[in-house]
Amino acid sequence: MDDTTAIQRAFVKNRAEELGYDVWKHFAVPPFFDRLDLADARKPRVIVGGRGCGKTMLLRYLSHQSTFSPDRENVPRDSLQHIGLYWRADTQFAAAMIGRGVADDVWTSAFNHLLAVMNGLEVLASLQSIAESKVGVLDASKLEDMHLGELAPYFAPAPPPATLSALRSQLVMARRELRMWVNNVHTSPIPKFLPGAPFVLDLIAILRKAIPCLSGSTYFIYVDEYENLSGYQQRIINTCLKHSESPLIFNLAMKRNAFVTRETLGPESIMEIADFRMHNLEDYLRQDFEVFAAEILFLNIGSATPSLLPFDIGLLRDPSRLGERRADDYRHRVIDAAEQLFPDVPQRQLAEMAFADAAIRRSLQDRISKALRARGDTVSTDQLFDEGYPEASIVVPALLHRKNLEPGLVASEFAQLRKGETNRFTGQTDWIHNNFIGCLLHLYEPHARTCPFYAGFRTFCLLARGNIRHLLELCHKSIARVETAPGGNSFQVPPLEQAEAARQASADFLKEVRSFGKFGNQLHAFVLRLGSVFALAHSRPTQSEPEPSHFSIRQRVMQLEPQDQEFIREAVKWSVLFEEEETKQKDQIAQANIEYVLNPIYAPYFRITYRKRRRLEFTAEEFVTLTRGSYGDVRALLKRLTDQWLVDLDEVNETLFSHLKRTREVSEP
C-alpha cells in the first residue's frame, strides 16, 4: 500500500461512533480543554454543540475506556480520582418507553431501572479498564472475593450476587428482561425495577470501601444525546444532575435548544450556574479553529505517513502542554504545513484561472459587450477587457450595469489602472476588493465548472465552521482525488481537485438534512429553497450588494406562528442555520439583533459564498413561504425576486430551478 492510499484510508472514519469507546489514539486535546475545568470539577457540566463539533469524542475521551486505555503508556495515579462513565440511551428503545397504555409512574420506574442497569455495568467495566491499564494499582483476579451483601435489598427475596462476575451477569440479564418487557408490555409481567442513581451510588460506595485505590474516586456519568430523551426522561436526568455530588456526578451533552424541559421530578427546576456549568464547544472552537483543525488533520495523516508531521504527535495528547501549542511559532508552523497540503488560491490567481478557461473567458467578453450595447455606448470591449488585468476585467460587467456609472467613466478608470495611475479599481473606492468574488461566482454560475474559490485549507476551515466532521470529510474527499503518491516529505492536493471535493461533500451533507429529526424533510426543502434564493441574489447583474449569505426576518404584516418559531429552533439545533446578533440594521422594522446564517458547508452546492458578507431581509410571509409554502408559492417568490433584481436568466445556471423540483414531494401531497 503506497502512502497516498494509506492517507486516504486514514480519513475514512470521521465519526466518534466509528472509532469505538477507546479513542485515546485518535483524540487531540482541544485548545479550550483547560476552560472546561474538569480536573477539579464537582459541579455538573453541560456540553452544547451541533453535530460534528466533537461532543461525543470528548465524552468518550473522558470515559474510562480512554482514560485507562491499553495504548496509553503513562497513566497518572490521579486519573483514579476522575472515572468517567459514558452513556447514550438507545434512541429507539428510549422512544418506546412512553405511552402505549402504561401508566406514567411505571415508565418513570422503568427508565430509572435502565439508568441503574446501564451505568452499573459501566462501573463494573471501569474496574476491568483500570486493571488492564498501565496505572498498575488493581489486580482483577483479586476482585472476585469482594463482599456484596449490602446490595441484598435490591435483589430480595433472592440472595445478592456472590461475586462481581455474578453481579455483571445479573445486570446483563436485567437489561434483557427490560427489553423484552418494553417490547411486550401488554403480555409480559413487569420486571422488578432498580431505583436508578441510588443503586449506582451504593455500588460505588461498596467499591470505594473495598478497593483502597478507589477510596477517593468520583464517578462522572456523561449522558450523550440528551436531546433524544422524552420529557419525563429528561426530568429524571435533570433530577440526577441537580442532586449530583461526589462520588457520583451527572453531566450532559446535547445540541443547541435541546432542553425539552428543565423541570425535575420535584418542585424545582435546574438552573445554569446554580446547578451546572454550560460549555458551548462551537463557540470555543470558532475562536481558534484553524490551528486545531490543522492538528486534527495531521493526527489523521500521521497514522499513515509520519514523515509529513510538522510536530510531535504526543503534544496533542498531553493537556499539560497546551501552552506550547498556543505559542505563535508553533501555530504558524502547523497552519503553514496544512496550507502546503491544501494550498489556497490567491485572488489574482483566481482571476488568471478564469481567463485560462476558454469558455469562462468568452463568457466574460460577451457580458461586457452585451452590457455596452444595453447602455448604447461607443466604448469598445477591448477598452475594458485585458488579460494583463484579469481582476479588473471580471468586475467590469457589474460596473456597467450600474446606472450611476457611465461606461466612459469605467473605461477611463480602466485606462488609468493600465497606466499605473490612481484609479477607482484599486484606489480608495476599490472596486476590485468590494466586487471581485461576487462577480467571479456570477461568472462561473452558468458553466459546468468548479470554481477554485472553494479551495484551500483556510477555506475548508470557513466551510466547516467549527465542525470537525465536515473538515475531515472535505480533506478526505480531496485526498481521495489524488492518484500520485507523495514524494519524500511533500504531498499536495491541487486547488481544482479540492474545489470539486468541496462540491461533492456539500452535496452529500445536504442529503443528510432529511435525517435531521422530526423536521428533516422540511429542513431539507428549506435549504434547497433558501440556497436558490441566495443563488439568484448572487446573480444580480449590478452586484451592488454582493455575496449574500444570511438573512433576517422583518415583522410587518404578521407575527411568526409558534410552528415557525419551532422550525427556526430546530434549524439552529441541527446547525442548518446559525443564529447571530446583527452587525448592521438597515431599518427599525427589522427583527432586533437576530440574523440567520446558512451553514457554509452548503455553499459549494449552490455556488454561493461561504463568507458572511451581505444580508437579505425577508418579510414574515416570505420566510413562511420558504419554510412551508407550496411549490407554486416558492416558484412565484423566485419569479418576483428575479424580476426585482433584474436577473438575466441567460446568465444563470439552468439547474437553478431544479433545486425546487426536489421539494415538490415535500411541499405537495
XYZ file of C-alpha atoms in Angstrom:
669
model
C 0.000 0.000 0.000
C 1.512 3.362 -1.082
C 1.481 6.495 1.079
C -1.394 8.086 -0.834
C -3.650 5.074 -0.275
C -2.673 4.982 3.407
C -3.515 8.666 3.827
C -6.826 8.200 2.037
C -7.770 5.345 4.366
C -6.815 7.371 7.425
C -9.746 9.717 6.724
C -12.411 7.084 6.110
C -13.588 7.100 9.747
C -14.653 10.630 10.654
C -17.215 9.974 13.400
C -16.541 9.050 17.021
C -19.036 6.182 16.760
C -16.807 4.552 14.135
C -13.768 4.591 16.420
C -15.210 2.675 19.373
C -15.162 3.710 23.030
C -11.382 3.854 23.416
C -10.441 6.980 21.444
C -7.079 7.627 23.116
C -5.044 7.280 19.897
C -7.489 9.358 17.870
C -8.085 12.240 20.271
C -6.396 15.623 20.234
C -6.840 17.609 23.443
C -8.767 20.686 22.249
C -7.272 24.130 22.852
C -10.130 25.023 25.197
C -9.692 21.902 27.359
C -8.491 23.782 30.424
C -11.560 26.056 30.232
C -13.760 23.030 30.959
C -12.177 22.823 34.430
C -12.674 19.072 34.508
C -9.841 18.123 36.847
C -11.351 19.865 39.862
C -14.997 19.904 38.779
C -17.519 18.940 41.411
C -20.437 20.566 39.627
C -22.141 19.033 36.567
C -21.103 20.169 33.100
C -23.493 20.607 30.171
C -21.661 20.325 26.846
C -23.507 22.007 23.957
C -22.804 21.946 20.234
C -24.018 20.835 16.820
C -23.285 17.600 15.019
C -19.618 17.079 14.312
C -18.198 19.562 16.812
C -16.661 16.789 18.929
C -19.124 16.293 21.816
C -19.144 12.508 21.623
C -15.397 12.345 21.040
C -14.794 14.480 24.145
C -17.114 12.384 26.319
C -15.517 9.135 25.190
C -12.078 10.588 25.844
C -13.171 11.433 29.396
C -14.582 7.948 29.969
C -12.731 5.027 31.498
C -12.104 3.182 28.224
C -9.858 6.032 27.020
C -8.539 7.262 30.375
C -7.215 3.778 31.119
C -6.559 2.785 27.512
C -4.018 -0.015 26.950
C -2.486 2.307 24.333
C -1.715 4.938 26.971
C 1.867 4.424 28.059
C 1.739 6.570 31.189
C -1.468 6.653 33.195
C -1.084 9.017 36.171
C -2.380 7.871 39.545
C -4.623 10.924 39.839
C -6.654 9.553 36.891
C -8.353 7.371 39.509
C -9.892 10.485 41.019
C -11.984 11.085 37.908
C -13.582 7.952 36.437
C -15.892 8.609 33.511
C -18.895 6.501 32.518
C -20.242 7.112 29.010
C -23.974 6.558 28.486
C -26.016 7.188 25.391
C -29.508 5.774 25.693
C -30.643 3.783 22.662
C -32.845 6.293 20.833
C -35.440 3.835 19.554
C -35.612 1.985 22.847
C -35.995 5.166 24.903
C -38.677 6.404 22.496
C -40.650 3.186 23.074
C -40.717 3.802 26.834
C -43.713 6.094 26.821
C -47.493 5.798 26.474
C -48.838 2.568 24.976
C -51.367 2.223 27.781
C -48.726 2.004 30.518
C -49.016 4.403 33.460
C -46.535 7.277 33.594
C -45.208 6.253 37.003
C -44.401 2.778 35.643
C -42.393 4.285 32.778
C -40.579 6.530 35.245
C -39.554 3.480 37.266
C -38.604 1.603 34.101
C -36.315 4.400 32.877
C -34.692 4.666 36.303
C -34.134 0.907 36.093
C -32.455 1.370 32.693
C -30.225 4.070 34.191
C -29.223 1.767 37.052
C -28.522 -1.244 34.856
C -26.524 0.543 32.151
C -24.416 2.624 34.498
C -23.986 -0.236 36.946
C -22.477 -2.225 34.091
C -20.224 0.710 33.235
C -18.990 0.955 36.824
C -18.023 -2.725 36.664
C -16.434 -2.265 33.231
C -14.310 0.570 34.632
C -12.695 -1.894 37.059
C -11.611 -4.026 34.116
C -10.248 -0.962 32.299
C -8.216 0.075 35.348
C -6.906 -3.455 35.908
C -5.772 -3.797 32.275
C -4.169 -0.357 32.110
C -0.612 0.671 32.890
C -1.627 2.503 36.053
C -0.668 -0.719 37.868
C -2.771 -0.446 41.013
C -5.512 -3.027 40.560
C -5.388 -6.804 40.184
C -8.596 -8.021 38.554
C -8.155 -11.549 39.925
C -8.485 -10.278 43.491
C -11.812 -8.540 42.917
C -13.947 -11.653 42.934
C -13.719 -12.087 46.706
C -15.490 -8.776 47.326
C -18.475 -8.925 49.697
C -21.685 -7.642 48.059
C -24.111 -8.243 50.923
C -25.032 -4.554 51.106
C -26.777 -4.948 47.765
C -29.131 -7.599 49.215
C -32.232 -5.331 49.417
C -32.075 -4.744 45.656
C -32.326 -8.460 44.881
C -34.536 -9.751 47.734
C -36.030 -12.219 48.258
C -33.247 -13.816 46.180
C -29.740 -13.650 47.704
C -27.395 -10.934 46.382
C -24.838 -11.882 43.721
C -21.858 -13.582 45.341
C -19.203 -12.060 43.066
C -18.693 -9.116 40.753
C -18.950 -11.517 37.808
C -22.291 -12.713 39.110
C -23.454 -9.120 39.552
C -22.436 -8.356 35.978
C -24.400 -11.372 34.735
C -27.396 -10.314 36.808
C -27.352 -6.800 35.337
C -26.987 -8.136 31.793
C -29.991 -10.396 32.432
C -31.948 -7.423 33.832
C -31.175 -5.454 30.677
C -32.514 -8.268 28.500
C -35.632 -8.683 30.632
C -36.320 -4.937 30.378
C -36.012 -5.020 26.596
C -38.394 -7.973 26.365
C -40.927 -6.288 28.647
C -40.811 -2.977 26.726
C -41.458 -4.892 23.503
C -44.328 -6.832 25.109
C -45.783 -4.521 27.762
C -49.274 -5.966 27.455
C -48.331 -9.643 27.655
C -45.223 -9.786 29.878
C -45.084 -9.279 33.658
C -43.455 -6.075 34.876
C -39.859 -6.778 35.947
C -38.537 -5.738 39.328
C -37.075 -2.260 38.850
C -33.831 -0.973 40.365
C -34.021 2.606 41.693
C -31.685 4.389 39.292
C -28.992 6.613 40.776
C -29.337 5.238 44.358
C -28.355 1.766 43.139
C -25.307 3.148 41.286
C -24.317 5.152 44.365
C -24.496 2.101 46.615
C -22.403 0.065 44.184
C -19.787 2.830 44.082
C -19.771 3.029 47.884
C -19.031 -0.707 48.130
C -16.156 -0.413 45.640
C -14.654 2.639 47.354
C -14.737 0.835 50.679
C -13.284 -2.433 49.400
C -10.642 -1.130 46.965
C -8.136 1.261 48.571
C -7.036 2.920 45.308
C -10.673 3.940 44.643
C -11.365 5.376 48.086
C -11.191 8.943 46.794
C -12.667 8.307 43.334
C -15.532 10.327 41.924
C -17.551 8.834 39.098
C -18.803 11.109 36.327
C -21.685 9.858 34.198
C -21.629 11.506 30.746
C -25.114 11.364 29.197
C -24.752 11.820 25.443
C -27.505 12.941 23.025
C -29.686 14.195 25.858
C -31.937 15.847 23.258
C -33.224 12.428 22.141
C -34.839 11.776 25.529
C -38.546 12.460 26.036
C -39.805 14.991 28.564
C -40.214 12.662 31.545
C -36.823 11.051 30.826
C -35.172 14.475 30.782
C -36.846 15.257 34.121
C -35.284 12.112 35.605
C -31.836 13.067 34.318
C -32.371 16.672 35.448
C -33.141 15.376 38.931
C -29.928 13.336 38.955
C -27.994 16.375 37.760
C -29.495 18.687 40.385
C -28.611 16.326 43.209
C -25.163 15.449 41.895
C -22.331 15.376 44.383
C -19.260 13.250 44.927
C -18.921 10.334 44.414
C -21.477 10.476 41.533
C -21.887 13.470 39.250
C -24.079 13.590 36.149
C -23.030 15.564 33.057
C -24.909 16.135 29.795
C -24.056 16.607 26.125
C -26.641 17.987 23.726
C -27.319 20.048 20.639
C -28.433 23.653 20.937
C -32.061 24.212 22.002
C -32.171 20.653 23.339
C -33.835 21.160 26.716
C -37.436 19.982 26.330
C -37.806 20.868 29.992
C -35.622 21.981 32.873
C -38.038 20.579 35.418
C -37.069 17.817 37.842
C -39.257 15.160 39.448
C -39.627 17.533 42.373
C -40.888 21.131 42.582
C -37.587 22.671 41.472
C -36.001 23.191 38.079
C -32.325 23.067 37.192
C -30.606 26.399 36.645
C -27.330 27.304 34.989
C -24.540 28.273 37.422
C -26.564 27.158 40.442
C -26.779 23.539 39.240
C -24.420 23.241 36.272
C -21.882 24.998 34.074
C -22.622 25.163 30.344
C -19.863 24.947 27.721
C -20.629 25.640 24.053
C -17.990 23.727 22.083
C -18.737 25.513 18.815
C -18.183 28.913 20.412
C -14.872 27.676 21.815
C -13.781 26.091 18.523
C -14.533 29.156 16.415
C -12.082 31.188 18.474
C -9.078 29.160 17.300
C -10.386 26.664 14.784
C -7.645 26.852 12.148
C -4.888 25.627 14.456
C -6.980 22.836 15.957
C -8.255 21.836 12.504
C -4.664 21.553 11.282
C -3.750 19.452 14.311
C -6.682 17.083 13.696
C -5.661 16.889 10.053
C -2.123 15.821 10.930
C -3.287 13.482 13.683
C -5.044 11.517 10.929
C -2.230 11.832 8.402
C 0.405 10.894 10.985
C -1.086 7.439 11.438
C -0.355 6.789 7.752
C 2.668 8.935 6.878
C 4.633 10.130 9.939
C 7.154 11.914 7.709
C 4.562 14.594 6.924
C 4.098 15.568 10.578
C 5.286 19.087 11.481
C 5.264 18.307 15.249
C 5.434 15.509 17.803
C 2.018 13.847 17.855
C 2.359 13.263 21.604
C 1.956 17.001 22.044
C -1.712 16.683 21.125
C -2.427 14.118 23.834
C -0.964 15.973 26.793
C -3.232 18.571 28.464
C -0.241 19.963 30.364
C 1.348 21.097 27.072
C -1.452 23.348 25.858
C 0.805 26.333 26.458
C 3.304 25.067 23.881
C 0.531 24.774 21.319
C -0.519 28.375 21.918
C 2.910 29.750 21.034
C 2.939 31.830 17.841
C 5.781 29.939 16.180
C 4.014 26.607 16.693
C 0.708 27.969 15.391
C 2.329 29.369 12.245
C 4.244 26.158 11.611
C 1.162 23.953 11.879
C -1.067 26.156 9.718
C 1.669 26.612 7.109
C 2.069 22.834 6.897
C -1.701 22.418 6.397
C -1.666 25.049 3.668
C 1.123 23.153 1.930
C -1.188 20.146 1.760
C -4.249 22.159 0.706
C -2.961 25.322 -1.000
C -5.259 28.314 -1.176
C -5.803 30.281 -4.385
C -4.976 34.000 -4.089
C -7.383 36.417 -5.721
C -5.031 37.216 -8.592
C -4.657 33.513 -9.362
C -8.439 33.035 -9.234
C -8.731 35.664 -11.951
C -5.938 34.132 -14.038
C -7.527 30.668 -13.788
C -10.811 32.137 -15.040
C -9.035 33.736 -18.001
C -7.238 30.462 -18.749
C -10.609 28.740 -19.251
C -11.727 29.493 -22.812
C -15.445 29.214 -22.040
C -15.234 31.466 -18.959
C -13.091 33.993 -20.815
C -15.508 34.079 -23.765
C -18.463 34.468 -21.402
C -16.804 37.472 -19.769
C -16.196 39.160 -23.133
C -19.802 38.517 -24.128
C -21.109 40.044 -20.902
C -19.038 43.178 -21.353
C -20.181 43.547 -24.968
C -23.815 42.924 -24.049
C -23.721 45.486 -21.210
C -22.170 48.106 -23.509
C -24.857 47.526 -26.147
C -27.561 47.832 -23.491
C -26.110 51.171 -22.416
C -25.883 52.326 -26.056
C -22.320 53.460 -25.537
C -19.480 53.675 -28.046
C -16.853 52.318 -25.638
C -15.326 49.147 -27.083
C -14.948 45.827 -25.303
C -11.165 45.984 -25.741
C -11.069 49.078 -23.540
C -12.473 47.071 -20.642
C -11.014 43.606 -21.194
C -7.317 42.938 -20.688
C -5.680 39.639 -19.733
C -2.970 41.650 -18.009
C -5.642 42.939 -15.604
C -7.943 39.956 -15.122
C -9.348 41.032 -11.744
C -10.452 44.404 -13.065
C -11.869 42.825 -16.232
C -14.008 40.420 -14.183
C -15.712 43.210 -12.193
C -16.391 45.365 -15.281
C -19.815 43.837 -16.198
C -21.213 44.692 -12.777
C -19.952 48.271 -13.028
C -21.502 48.689 -16.474
C -24.919 47.652 -15.119
C -24.886 50.415 -12.501
C -26.826 53.386 -13.775
C -24.802 55.841 -11.722
C -21.602 54.835 -13.570
C -21.180 55.862 -17.197
C -19.303 53.365 -19.403
C -16.937 56.130 -20.396
C -16.023 56.710 -16.751
C -15.395 52.989 -16.200
C -13.217 52.886 -19.348
C -11.293 55.961 -18.137
C -10.611 54.367 -14.761
C -9.520 51.143 -16.505
C -7.097 53.158 -18.651
C -5.656 54.802 -15.535
C -5.204 51.357 -13.970
C -3.251 50.231 -17.034
C -1.020 53.292 -16.752
C -0.347 52.691 -13.072
C -2.115 55.896 -12.099
C -4.575 56.436 -9.257
C -7.870 54.782 -10.145
C -11.123 53.523 -8.622
C -10.405 49.854 -9.339
C -7.618 49.720 -6.757
C -7.769 53.111 -5.049
C -9.962 54.342 -2.248
C -13.174 53.161 -3.947
C -11.536 49.757 -4.502
C -13.985 48.292 -6.991
C -11.945 45.089 -7.237
C -11.846 44.376 -3.498
C -15.546 45.081 -3.000
C -16.875 43.215 -6.023
C -14.429 40.579 -7.262
C -15.674 37.403 -5.524
C -19.323 38.140 -6.211
C -18.534 38.805 -9.876
C -16.349 35.700 -10.121
C -19.098 33.433 -8.736
C -21.610 35.065 -11.083
C -19.240 34.450 -13.992
C -18.868 30.746 -13.199
C -22.579 30.211 -12.435
C -23.885 29.187 -15.898
C -20.973 26.853 -16.595
C -20.398 23.242 -15.569
C -17.138 24.325 -13.982
C -15.902 24.066 -10.418
C -14.872 27.459 -9.128
C -11.473 27.305 -7.331
C -12.858 29.813 -4.827
C -13.749 26.760 -2.688
C -10.153 25.500 -2.442
C -7.603 25.966 0.328
C -7.103 24.878 3.921
C -8.331 28.188 5.337
C -11.326 27.947 3.021
C -12.072 24.449 4.302
C -11.999 25.837 7.846
C -14.541 28.505 6.893
C -16.747 25.941 5.170
C -16.568 23.653 8.214
C -17.272 26.491 10.673
C -16.102 24.619 13.758
C -17.403 21.235 12.592
C -14.587 18.674 12.772
C -16.541 16.075 10.853
C -17.157 18.470 7.955
C -13.486 19.411 7.884
C -12.341 15.780 7.808
C -14.789 14.929 5.037
C -13.554 17.870 2.938
C -9.994 16.655 3.423
C -10.935 13.023 2.789
C -12.714 13.722 -0.492
C -9.850 15.972 -1.611
C -7.148 13.410 -0.873
C -9.257 10.662 -2.452
C -8.969 12.528 -5.765
C -5.151 12.440 -5.708
C -3.632 9.492 -7.556
C 0.080 10.322 -7.347
C 1.946 9.083 -4.284
C 3.699 11.765 -2.209
C 7.389 12.089 -2.839
C 9.582 12.352 0.246
C 8.034 14.795 2.698
C 5.797 16.543 0.172
C 2.139 15.977 -0.586
C -0.283 18.431 -2.120
C -3.838 18.420 -3.412
C -4.320 20.667 -6.483
C -6.832 23.505 -5.964
C -9.291 22.338 -8.610
C -9.400 18.880 -7.032
C -10.064 20.495 -3.649
C -12.857 22.635 -5.076
C -14.519 19.661 -6.745
C -14.220 17.689 -3.500
C -15.882 20.587 -1.651
C -18.773 20.482 -4.112
C -19.187 16.718 -3.615
C -19.002 16.985 0.166
C -21.515 19.842 0.113
C -23.983 17.744 -1.885
C -23.529 14.782 0.466
C -24.079 16.855 3.592
C -27.153 18.439 2.032
C -28.664 14.969 1.523
C -28.182 14.262 5.232
C -30.550 17.069 6.217
C -33.518 14.780 5.590
C -32.468 12.772 8.654
C -32.373 15.792 10.987
C -35.086 14.998 13.498
C -38.821 15.420 13.119
C -38.479 18.335 10.659
C -35.869 16.617 8.478
C -37.797 16.728 5.181
C -38.984 20.270 5.810
C -35.452 21.404 6.699
C -34.116 19.801 3.519
C -36.716 21.608 1.392
C -35.937 24.862 3.206
C -32.197 24.618 2.497
C -32.900 23.981 -1.208
C -35.224 26.968 -1.339
C -33.028 29.330 0.650
C -29.943 28.316 -1.333
C -31.844 29.021 -4.551
C -32.768 32.496 -3.301
C -29.142 33.215 -2.393
C -28.022 31.907 -5.807
C -30.465 34.263 -7.513
C -29.262 37.148 -5.356
C -25.680 36.332 -6.384
C -26.787 36.697 -9.997
C -27.874 40.338 -9.767
C -26.092 41.992 -12.687
C -25.119 45.088 -10.691
C -23.557 43.114 -7.821
C -24.327 46.214 -5.760
C -24.700 44.043 -2.659
C -22.510 41.048 -3.479
C -22.262 37.707 -1.701
C -25.496 37.442 0.331
C -25.212 34.505 2.734
C -27.532 35.270 5.649
C -30.919 36.801 6.352
C -33.128 38.466 8.923
C -36.916 38.500 9.260
C -38.992 41.662 9.218
C -42.142 41.680 11.369
C -44.536 43.753 9.290
C -47.730 42.023 8.195
C -47.867 39.096 10.549
C -46.101 37.628 13.535
C -44.402 34.289 13.156
C -46.642 31.489 14.386
C -45.457 29.015 17.043
C -44.802 26.338 14.421
C -42.462 28.694 12.572
C -40.646 29.606 15.758
C -40.238 25.902 16.483
C -38.930 25.354 12.960
C -36.256 28.013 13.492
C -35.236 26.395 16.767
C -34.881 23.045 15.006
C -32.872 24.616 12.176
C -30.482 26.119 14.733
C -30.425 22.916 16.777
C -29.265 20.901 13.746
C -26.838 23.618 12.557
C -28.730 24.177 9.319
C -28.792 27.819 10.409
C -26.578 29.693 12.825
C -28.215 32.373 14.938
C -26.166 35.524 15.488
C -26.589 39.085 16.607
C -26.977 41.587 13.795
C -23.874 43.514 12.859
C -25.848 46.140 10.914
C -29.533 47.044 10.890
C -30.996 48.665 7.804
C -34.197 49.948 9.335
C -36.131 49.994 12.553
C -38.655 47.396 11.387
C -36.166 44.528 11.207
C -36.264 41.964 13.964
C -33.881 43.311 16.551
C -30.469 41.745 16.972
C -31.135 38.434 15.192
C -29.871 37.200 11.845
C -29.569 33.696 10.491
C -26.561 32.358 8.598
C -26.942 29.377 6.280
C -24.399 26.710 7.208
C -21.477 27.453 4.856
C -20.943 23.748 4.136
C -23.874 24.030 1.706
C -22.315 26.955 -0.204
C -20.387 24.928 -2.833
C -23.556 23.057 -3.819
C -25.354 26.309 -4.628
C -22.157 28.009 -5.906
C -22.608 30.848 -3.461
C -20.258 32.482 -0.989
C -19.220 30.890 2.281
C -18.261 34.296 3.677
C -20.616 36.321 5.816
C -20.923 39.488 3.743
C -24.385 40.810 2.872
C -27.790 40.066 4.362
C -31.191 39.614 2.765
C -34.262 40.764 4.660
C -37.378 38.638 4.348
C -40.871 39.583 5.353
C -42.590 37.102 7.618
C -44.693 35.923 4.646
C -41.598 35.315 2.531
C -39.979 33.339 5.309
C -43.098 31.214 5.765
C -43.161 30.603 2.012
C -39.605 29.275 2.180
C -40.320 27.059 5.178
C -43.737 25.617 4.398
C -45.126 27.220 1.256
C -46.330 25.181 -1.711
C -44.175 24.585 -4.755
C -46.198 27.178 -6.632
C -45.755 29.730 -3.840
C -41.981 29.286 -3.879
C -41.843 29.448 -7.667
C -43.811 32.701 -7.591
C -41.469 34.136 -4.931
C -38.405 33.320 -7.009
C -40.013 34.785 -10.126
C -40.778 38.009 -8.268
C -37.217 38.220 -6.904
C -35.834 37.534 -10.382
C -37.789 40.498 -11.745
C -36.964 42.696 -8.749
C -33.232 42.020 -9.024
C -33.248 42.212 -12.852
C -31.607 38.819 -13.086
C -30.829 37.736 -16.646
C -31.839 34.069 -16.733
C -29.464 33.514 -19.648
C -26.649 34.140 -17.170
C -27.999 31.772 -14.522
C -27.250 28.067 -14.347
C -30.088 26.157 -15.983
C -30.282 23.808 -12.995
C -31.091 26.609 -10.539
C -34.833 25.952 -10.556
C -34.254 22.203 -10.481
C -33.382 22.667 -6.791
C -37.063 23.448 -6.284
C -38.311 20.420 -8.193
C -36.792 18.265 -5.451
C -39.092 19.887 -2.919
C -42.283 19.021 -4.823
C -42.738 15.734 -2.946
C -42.356 17.564 0.379
C -44.475 20.621 -0.411
C -47.347 18.986 -2.256
C -49.256 15.807 -1.441
